[in-house]
Amino acid sequence: MKFFDAHFHIIDYNFPIQENQGYLPPNYVTEDYLKDTANLNVVGGAVVSGSFQGFDQEYLLHALAQLGPTFCGVTQLPVTVTDEEIINLHEKGVKALRFNIKRGGSEDLSKLDYFARRVYDLVGWHCELYMDAKDLPEIASTIEKLPAISIDHLGLSEEGLPHLLKLVEKGIRVKATGFGRVELNVENGLKSIFATNPDALMFGTDLPSTRAKRPFSYADVELIQRIFDEKEAEKILYENAWKWYFK
Protein backbone atom coordinates (compact mmCIF):
# COMPACT_ATOMS: atom_id res chain seq x y z
CA MET A 1 0.00 0.00 0.00
CA LYS A 2 1.22 3.50 -0.86
CA PHE A 3 1.70 6.09 1.88
CA PHE A 4 1.59 9.87 1.77
CA ASP A 5 3.21 11.03 5.00
CA ALA A 6 1.15 14.13 5.72
CA HIS A 7 3.14 15.25 8.76
CA PHE A 8 6.81 14.91 9.63
CA HIS A 9 9.68 17.19 10.60
CA ILE A 10 13.20 17.68 9.30
CA ILE A 11 15.53 19.20 11.90
CA ASP A 12 18.85 20.32 10.49
CA TYR A 13 21.29 22.18 12.72
CA ASN A 14 22.99 23.62 9.65
CA PHE A 15 20.06 26.05 9.73
CA PRO A 16 18.63 28.21 12.55
CA ILE A 17 17.06 26.33 15.48
CA GLN A 18 15.54 28.18 18.42
CA GLU A 19 14.75 26.87 21.88
CA ASN A 20 11.02 26.57 22.55
CA GLN A 21 9.64 26.34 26.08
CA GLY A 22 13.03 25.13 27.26
CA TYR A 23 13.19 22.45 24.57
CA LEU A 24 15.68 21.84 21.78
CA PRO A 25 14.87 19.03 19.32
CA PRO A 26 17.25 16.30 18.13
CA ASN A 27 19.02 16.61 14.81
CA TYR A 28 16.91 14.76 12.24
CA VAL A 29 17.92 15.28 8.61
CA THR A 30 16.43 13.88 5.41
CA GLU A 31 18.74 10.86 5.50
CA ASP A 32 17.41 9.96 8.95
CA TYR A 33 13.82 10.25 7.76
CA LEU A 34 14.40 8.11 4.67
CA LYS A 35 16.11 5.46 6.80
CA ASP A 36 13.27 5.39 9.34
CA THR A 37 10.61 5.02 6.63
CA ALA A 38 12.50 2.57 4.43
CA ASN A 39 10.01 -0.20 5.28
CA LEU A 40 7.02 1.96 4.35
CA ASN A 41 6.11 2.63 0.73
CA VAL A 42 6.21 6.42 1.19
CA VAL A 43 5.64 8.04 -2.19
CA GLY A 44 5.28 11.63 -0.96
CA GLY A 45 4.70 13.73 2.10
CA ALA A 46 4.61 17.07 3.88
CA VAL A 47 7.58 18.52 5.77
CA VAL A 48 6.09 20.60 8.60
CA SER A 49 7.87 23.53 10.26
CA GLY A 50 8.08 23.22 14.03
CA SER A 51 7.99 25.85 16.76
CA PHE A 52 11.77 25.56 17.05
CA GLN A 53 12.22 26.68 13.44
CA GLY A 54 10.30 29.94 13.67
CA PHE A 55 10.10 31.71 10.34
CA ASP A 56 13.23 30.16 8.80
CA GLN A 57 12.57 28.91 5.28
CA GLU A 58 16.03 27.80 4.20
CA TYR A 59 15.97 24.47 6.03
CA LEU A 60 12.61 23.70 4.42
CA LEU A 61 13.65 24.54 0.88
CA HIS A 62 16.84 22.49 1.36
CA ALA A 63 14.82 19.48 2.57
CA LEU A 64 12.32 19.73 -0.29
CA ALA A 65 15.14 19.87 -2.84
CA GLN A 66 16.52 16.65 -1.37
CA LEU A 67 13.19 14.81 -1.10
CA GLY A 68 11.83 15.59 -4.55
CA PRO A 69 8.64 16.89 -6.20
CA THR A 70 6.15 14.55 -4.51
CA PHE A 71 7.02 16.14 -1.16
CA CYS A 72 5.81 19.57 -0.12
CA GLY A 73 6.28 22.04 2.70
CA VAL A 74 4.10 23.41 5.50
CA THR A 75 5.66 26.62 6.74
CA GLN A 76 5.28 29.37 9.32
CA LEU A 77 5.31 32.97 8.12
CA PRO A 78 4.82 36.41 9.63
CA VAL A 79 1.82 38.33 8.39
CA THR A 80 4.26 40.95 7.05
CA VAL A 81 5.56 38.52 4.40
CA THR A 82 5.27 39.89 0.86
CA ASP A 83 3.19 38.33 -1.89
CA GLU A 84 6.40 37.82 -3.85
CA GLU A 85 7.91 35.78 -1.02
CA ILE A 86 4.79 33.61 -0.75
CA ILE A 87 4.78 33.00 -4.51
CA ASN A 88 8.47 32.08 -4.43
CA LEU A 89 7.87 29.54 -1.66
CA HIS A 90 4.91 28.13 -3.55
CA GLU A 91 6.99 27.66 -6.68
CA LYS A 92 9.57 25.77 -4.62
CA GLY A 93 7.04 23.31 -3.22
CA VAL A 94 5.45 24.90 -0.14
CA LYS A 95 1.72 24.14 0.00
CA ALA A 96 0.40 25.31 3.39
CA LEU A 97 0.71 27.79 6.25
CA ARG A 98 0.90 26.60 9.86
CA PHE A 99 -0.38 28.25 13.02
CA ASN A 100 1.22 26.62 16.07
CA ILE A 101 -1.14 27.61 18.87
CA LYS A 102 0.05 24.80 21.14
CA ARG A 103 3.77 25.67 21.12
CA GLY A 104 4.14 29.09 19.53
CA GLY A 105 6.79 30.07 17.01
CA SER A 106 4.23 31.04 14.37
CA GLU A 107 2.05 34.05 13.61
CA ASP A 108 -0.59 34.93 16.22
CA LEU A 109 -3.99 33.27 15.91
CA SER A 110 -5.65 36.68 15.71
CA LYS A 111 -4.25 36.93 12.16
CA LEU A 112 -5.80 33.62 11.04
CA ASP A 113 -8.85 34.97 9.21
CA TYR A 114 -6.92 37.53 7.15
CA PHE A 115 -3.85 35.36 6.55
CA ALA A 116 -5.73 32.17 5.63
CA ARG A 117 -7.76 34.00 3.01
CA ARG A 118 -4.71 35.79 1.69
CA VAL A 119 -2.59 32.69 1.06
CA TYR A 120 -5.54 30.74 -0.33
CA ASP A 121 -6.48 33.48 -2.80
CA LEU A 122 -2.85 34.07 -3.79
CA VAL A 123 -1.52 30.53 -4.22
CA GLY A 124 -4.24 28.10 -3.10
CA TRP A 125 -2.65 27.16 0.24
CA HIS A 126 -4.62 25.73 3.13
CA CYS A 127 -3.83 26.50 6.78
CA GLU A 128 -2.90 23.94 9.44
CA LEU A 129 -3.63 24.45 13.13
CA TYR A 130 -1.73 22.77 15.95
CA MET A 131 -4.04 23.24 18.90
CA ASP A 132 -6.11 21.38 21.45
CA ALA A 133 -9.56 20.88 19.96
CA LYS A 134 -11.15 21.71 23.33
CA ASP A 135 -10.32 25.34 22.45
CA LEU A 136 -12.01 25.18 19.05
CA PRO A 137 -15.32 26.74 20.16
CA GLU A 138 -13.52 30.06 20.66
CA ILE A 139 -12.60 30.24 16.97
CA ALA A 140 -15.07 27.82 15.35
CA SER A 141 -17.14 30.60 13.78
CA THR A 142 -13.98 31.90 12.09
CA ILE A 143 -12.63 28.52 11.00
CA GLU A 144 -15.82 27.24 9.44
CA LYS A 145 -15.95 30.23 7.09
CA LEU A 146 -12.36 29.85 5.86
CA PRO A 147 -11.66 28.18 2.51
CA ALA A 148 -9.34 25.35 3.66
CA ILE A 149 -8.25 24.28 7.16
CA SER A 150 -6.75 21.16 8.76
CA ILE A 151 -6.18 20.28 12.42
CA ASP A 152 -3.07 18.42 13.63
CA HIS A 153 -2.84 15.24 15.72
CA LEU A 154 -6.54 14.28 15.94
CA GLY A 155 -7.16 17.48 17.88
CA LEU A 156 -5.09 16.15 20.80
CA SER A 157 -7.78 15.58 23.45
CA GLU A 158 -10.87 13.53 24.24
CA GLU A 159 -12.55 16.69 25.51
CA GLY A 160 -11.99 18.34 22.15
CA LEU A 161 -13.28 15.51 19.95
CA PRO A 162 -16.96 16.60 19.87
CA HIS A 163 -15.91 20.12 18.86
CA LEU A 164 -13.59 18.70 16.20
CA LEU A 165 -16.34 16.52 14.75
CA LYS A 166 -18.63 19.53 14.34
CA LEU A 167 -16.00 21.15 12.13
CA VAL A 168 -15.26 17.91 10.26
CA GLU A 169 -18.93 17.99 9.25
CA LYS A 170 -18.20 21.35 7.63
CA GLY A 171 -15.17 20.12 5.67
CA ILE A 172 -12.26 20.61 8.07
CA ARG A 173 -9.52 18.00 7.55
CA VAL A 174 -7.69 16.18 10.37
CA LYS A 175 -4.16 14.80 10.60
CA ALA A 176 -4.17 11.15 11.73
CA THR A 177 -0.83 11.72 13.41
CA GLY A 178 0.92 11.81 16.75
CA PHE A 179 -0.87 8.83 18.30
CA GLY A 180 1.80 8.78 20.99
CA ARG A 181 1.19 12.39 22.04
CA VAL A 182 -2.60 12.62 22.18
CA GLU A 183 -4.90 12.36 25.22
CA LEU A 184 -7.78 10.48 23.64
CA ASN A 185 -8.92 7.04 22.53
CA VAL A 186 -7.22 6.93 19.12
CA GLU A 187 -9.30 4.10 17.66
CA ASN A 188 -12.57 5.78 18.63
CA GLY A 189 -11.32 9.12 17.34
CA LEU A 190 -10.32 7.67 13.97
CA LYS A 191 -13.66 5.86 13.56
CA SER A 192 -15.69 8.92 14.56
CA ILE A 193 -13.88 11.28 12.21
CA PHE A 194 -14.04 8.85 9.28
CA ALA A 195 -17.74 8.23 9.85
CA THR A 196 -18.35 11.98 9.83
CA ASN A 197 -16.37 12.62 6.64
CA PRO A 198 -14.40 9.84 4.87
CA ASP A 199 -12.24 12.47 3.14
CA ALA A 200 -11.07 14.13 6.36
CA LEU A 201 -8.35 11.88 7.81
CA MET A 202 -4.76 12.21 6.58
CA PHE A 203 -2.10 9.87 7.97
CA GLY A 204 1.34 11.07 9.00
CA THR A 205 4.25 9.55 10.92
CA ASP A 206 4.99 12.70 12.96
CA LEU A 207 8.66 11.66 12.84
CA PRO A 208 10.86 12.20 14.77
CA SER A 209 7.99 12.56 17.29
CA THR A 210 9.51 15.49 19.18
CA ARG A 211 8.23 15.75 22.77
CA ALA A 212 5.78 12.86 22.28
CA LYS A 213 5.34 10.41 25.14
CA ARG A 214 5.75 7.60 22.61
CA PRO A 215 7.36 7.89 19.17
CA PHE A 216 5.76 6.71 15.94
CA SER A 217 5.77 2.97 15.39
CA TYR A 218 4.53 0.70 12.62
CA ALA A 219 1.77 -0.36 15.03
CA ASP A 220 0.15 3.03 14.31
CA VAL A 221 -0.19 2.02 10.65
CA GLU A 222 -1.39 -1.45 11.59
CA LEU A 223 -4.13 0.09 13.73
CA ILE A 224 -5.52 1.92 10.70
CA GLN A 225 -5.27 -1.21 8.55
CA ARG A 226 -7.06 -3.24 11.23
CA ILE A 227 -10.05 -0.99 11.88
CA PHE A 228 -10.69 0.05 8.26
CA ASP A 229 -11.09 -2.04 5.12
CA GLU A 230 -8.49 -1.79 2.36
CA LYS A 231 -10.23 0.93 0.37
CA GLU A 232 -10.88 3.03 3.47
CA ALA A 233 -7.30 2.59 4.68
CA GLU A 234 -6.01 3.72 1.29
CA LYS A 235 -7.98 6.95 1.64
CA ILE A 236 -6.46 7.61 5.07
CA LEU A 237 -2.91 6.50 4.31
CA TYR A 238 -2.58 8.02 0.85
CA GLU A 239 -5.48 9.35 -1.18
CA ASN A 240 -6.98 12.03 1.08
CA ALA A 241 -3.69 13.79 1.78
CA TRP A 242 -2.41 13.50 -1.78
CA LYS A 243 -5.53 15.25 -3.07
CA TRP A 244 -5.39 17.84 -0.26
CA TYR A 245 -1.80 18.89 -0.89
CA PHE A 246 -1.54 18.36 -4.64
CA LYS A 247 -5.04 19.32 -5.80
Coordinates of C-alpha atoms in Angstrom, one line a residue:
M1 CA 0.0 0.0 0.0
K2 CA 1.2 3.5 -0.9
F3 CA 1.7 6.1 1.9
F4 CA 1.6 9.9 1.8
D5 CA 3.2 11.0 5.0
A6 CA 1.1 14.1 5.7
H7 CA 3.1 15.2 8.8
F8 CA 6.8 14.9 9.6
H9 CA 9.7 17.2 10.6
I10 CA 13.2 17.7 9.3
I11 CA 15.5 19.2 11.9
D12 CA 18.8 20.3 10.5
Y13 CA 21.3 22.2 12.7
N14 CA 23.0 23.6 9.6
F15 CA 20.1 26.0 9.7
P16 CA 18.6 28.2 12.6
I17 CA 17.1 26.3 15.5
Q18 CA 15.5 28.2 18.4
E19 CA 14.7 26.9 21.9
N20 CA 11.0 26.6 22.6
Q21 CA 9.6 26.3 26.1
G22 CA 13.0 25.1 27.3
Y23 CA 13.2 22.4 24.6
L24 CA 15.7 21.8 21.8
P25 CA 14.9 19.0 19.3
P26 CA 17.2 16.3 18.1
N27 CA 19.0 16.6 14.8
Y28 CA 16.9 14.8 12.2
V29 CA 17.9 15.3 8.6
T30 CA 16.4 13.9 5.4
E31 CA 18.7 10.9 5.5
D32 CA 17.4 10.0 9.0
Y33 CA 13.8 10.3 7.8
L34 CA 14.4 8.1 4.7
K35 CA 16.1 5.5 6.8
D36 CA 13.3 5.4 9.3
T37 CA 10.6 5.0 6.6
A38 CA 12.5 2.6 4.4
N39 CA 10.0 -0.2 5.3
L40 CA 7.0 2.0 4.3
N41 CA 6.1 2.6 0.7
V42 CA 6.2 6.4 1.2
V43 CA 5.6 8.0 -2.2
G44 CA 5.3 11.6 -1.0
G45 CA 4.7 13.7 2.1
A46 CA 4.6 17.1 3.9
V47 CA 7.6 18.5 5.8
V48 CA 6.1 20.6 8.6
S49 CA 7.9 23.5 10.3
G50 CA 8.1 23.2 14.0
S51 CA 8.0 25.9 16.8
F52 CA 11.8 25.6 17.1
Q53 CA 12.2 26.7 13.4
G54 CA 10.3 29.9 13.7
F55 CA 10.1 31.7 10.3
D56 CA 13.2 30.2 8.8
Q57 CA 12.6 28.9 5.3
E58 CA 16.0 27.8 4.2
Y59 CA 16.0 24.5 6.0
L60 CA 12.6 23.7 4.4
L61 CA 13.7 24.5 0.9
H62 CA 16.8 22.5 1.4
A63 CA 14.8 19.5 2.6
L64 CA 12.3 19.7 -0.3
A65 CA 15.1 19.9 -2.8
Q66 CA 16.5 16.6 -1.4
L67 CA 13.2 14.8 -1.1
G68 CA 11.8 15.6 -4.5
P69 CA 8.6 16.9 -6.2
T70 CA 6.1 14.5 -4.5
F71 CA 7.0 16.1 -1.2
C72 CA 5.8 19.6 -0.1
G73 CA 6.3 22.0 2.7
V74 CA 4.1 23.4 5.5
T75 CA 5.7 26.6 6.7
Q76 CA 5.3 29.4 9.3
L77 CA 5.3 33.0 8.1
P78 CA 4.8 36.4 9.6
V79 CA 1.8 38.3 8.4
T80 CA 4.3 40.9 7.1
V81 CA 5.6 38.5 4.4
T82 CA 5.3 39.9 0.9
D83 CA 3.2 38.3 -1.9
E84 CA 6.4 37.8 -3.8
E85 CA 7.9 35.8 -1.0
I86 CA 4.8 33.6 -0.8
I87 CA 4.8 33.0 -4.5
N88 CA 8.5 32.1 -4.4
L89 CA 7.9 29.5 -1.7
H90 CA 4.9 28.1 -3.5
E91 CA 7.0 27.7 -6.7
K92 CA 9.6 25.8 -4.6
G93 CA 7.0 23.3 -3.2
V94 CA 5.4 24.9 -0.1
K95 CA 1.7 24.1 0.0
A96 CA 0.4 25.3 3.4
L97 CA 0.7 27.8 6.2
R98 CA 0.9 26.6 9.9
F99 CA -0.4 28.3 13.0
N100 CA 1.2 26.6 16.1
I101 CA -1.1 27.6 18.9
K102 CA 0.1 24.8 21.1
R103 CA 3.8 25.7 21.1
G104 CA 4.1 29.1 19.5
G105 CA 6.8 30.1 17.0
S106 CA 4.2 31.0 14.4
E107 CA 2.0 34.0 13.6
D108 CA -0.6 34.9 16.2
L109 CA -4.0 33.3 15.9
S110 CA -5.6 36.7 15.7
K111 CA -4.3 36.9 12.2
L112 CA -5.8 33.6 11.0
D113 CA -8.8 35.0 9.2
Y114 CA -6.9 37.5 7.1
F115 CA -3.8 35.4 6.6
A116 CA -5.7 32.2 5.6
R117 CA -7.8 34.0 3.0
R118 CA -4.7 35.8 1.7
V119 CA -2.6 32.7 1.1
Y120 CA -5.5 30.7 -0.3
D121 CA -6.5 33.5 -2.8
L122 CA -2.8 34.1 -3.8
V123 CA -1.5 30.5 -4.2
G124 CA -4.2 28.1 -3.1
W125 CA -2.6 27.2 0.2
H126 CA -4.6 25.7 3.1
C127 CA -3.8 26.5 6.8
E128 CA -2.9 23.9 9.4
L129 CA -3.6 24.4 13.1
Y130 CA -1.7 22.8 16.0
M131 CA -4.0 23.2 18.9
D132 CA -6.1 21.4 21.5
A133 CA -9.6 20.9 20.0
K134 CA -11.2 21.7 23.3
D135 CA -10.3 25.3 22.5
L136 CA -12.0 25.2 19.0
P137 CA -15.3 26.7 20.2
E138 CA -13.5 30.1 20.7
I139 CA -12.6 30.2 17.0
A140 CA -15.1 27.8 15.3
S141 CA -17.1 30.6 13.8
T142 CA -14.0 31.9 12.1
I143 CA -12.6 28.5 11.0
E144 CA -15.8 27.2 9.4
K145 CA -16.0 30.2 7.1
L146 CA -12.4 29.8 5.9
P147 CA -11.7 28.2 2.5
A148 CA -9.3 25.3 3.7
I149 CA -8.3 24.3 7.2
S150 CA -6.7 21.2 8.8
I151 CA -6.2 20.3 12.4
D152 CA -3.1 18.4 13.6
H153 CA -2.8 15.2 15.7
L154 CA -6.5 14.3 15.9
G155 CA -7.2 17.5 17.9
L156 CA -5.1 16.2 20.8
S157 CA -7.8 15.6 23.5
E158 CA -10.9 13.5 24.2
E159 CA -12.6 16.7 25.5
G160 CA -12.0 18.3 22.2
L161 CA -13.3 15.5 20.0
P162 CA -17.0 16.6 19.9
H163 CA -15.9 20.1 18.9
L164 CA -13.6 18.7 16.2
L165 CA -16.3 16.5 14.7
K166 CA -18.6 19.5 14.3
L167 CA -16.0 21.2 12.1
V168 CA -15.3 17.9 10.3
E169 CA -18.9 18.0 9.2
K170 CA -18.2 21.3 7.6
G171 CA -15.2 20.1 5.7
I172 CA -12.3 20.6 8.1
R173 CA -9.5 18.0 7.6
V174 CA -7.7 16.2 10.4
K175 CA -4.2 14.8 10.6
A176 CA -4.2 11.1 11.7
T177 CA -0.8 11.7 13.4
G178 CA 0.9 11.8 16.7
F179 CA -0.9 8.8 18.3
G180 CA 1.8 8.8 21.0
R181 CA 1.2 12.4 22.0
V182 CA -2.6 12.6 22.2
E183 CA -4.9 12.4 25.2
L184 CA -7.8 10.5 23.6
N185 CA -8.9 7.0 22.5
V186 CA -7.2 6.9 19.1
E187 CA -9.3 4.1 17.7
N188 CA -12.6 5.8 18.6
G189 CA -11.3 9.1 17.3
L190 CA -10.3 7.7 14.0
K191 CA -13.7 5.9 13.6
S192 CA -15.7 8.9 14.6
I193 CA -13.9 11.3 12.2
F194 CA -14.0 8.8 9.3
A195 CA -17.7 8.2 9.9
T196 CA -18.4 12.0 9.8
N197 CA -16.4 12.6 6.6
P198 CA -14.4 9.8 4.9
D199 CA -12.2 12.5 3.1
A200 CA -11.1 14.1 6.4
L201 CA -8.3 11.9 7.8
M202 CA -4.8 12.2 6.6
F203 CA -2.1 9.9 8.0
G204 CA 1.3 11.1 9.0
T205 CA 4.3 9.5 10.9
D206 CA 5.0 12.7 13.0
L207 CA 8.7 11.7 12.8
P208 CA 10.9 12.2 14.8
S209 CA 8.0 12.6 17.3
T210 CA 9.5 15.5 19.2
R211 CA 8.2 15.8 22.8
A212 CA 5.8 12.9 22.3
K213 CA 5.3 10.4 25.1
R214 CA 5.7 7.6 22.6
P215 CA 7.4 7.9 19.2
F216 CA 5.8 6.7 15.9
S217 CA 5.8 3.0 15.4
Y218 CA 4.5 0.7 12.6
A219 CA 1.8 -0.4 15.0
D220 CA 0.2 3.0 14.3
V221 CA -0.2 2.0 10.7
E222 CA -1.4 -1.5 11.6
L223 CA -4.1 0.1 13.7
I224 CA -5.5 1.9 10.7
Q225 CA -5.3 -1.2 8.6
R226 CA -7.1 -3.2 11.2
I227 CA -10.1 -1.0 11.9
F228 CA -10.7 0.1 8.3
D229 CA -11.1 -2.0 5.1
E230 CA -8.5 -1.8 2.4
K231 CA -10.2 0.9 0.4
E232 CA -10.9 3.0 3.5
A233 CA -7.3 2.6 4.7
E234 CA -6.0 3.7 1.3
K235 CA -8.0 6.9 1.6
I236 CA -6.5 7.6 5.1
L237 CA -2.9 6.5 4.3
Y238 CA -2.6 8.0 0.8
E239 CA -5.5 9.3 -1.2
N240 CA -7.0 12.0 1.1
A241 CA -3.7 13.8 1.8
W242 CA -2.4 13.5 -1.8
K243 CA -5.5 15.2 -3.1
W244 CA -5.4 17.8 -0.3
Y245 CA -1.8 18.9 -0.9
F246 CA -1.5 18.4 -4.6
K247 CA -5.0 19.3 -5.8

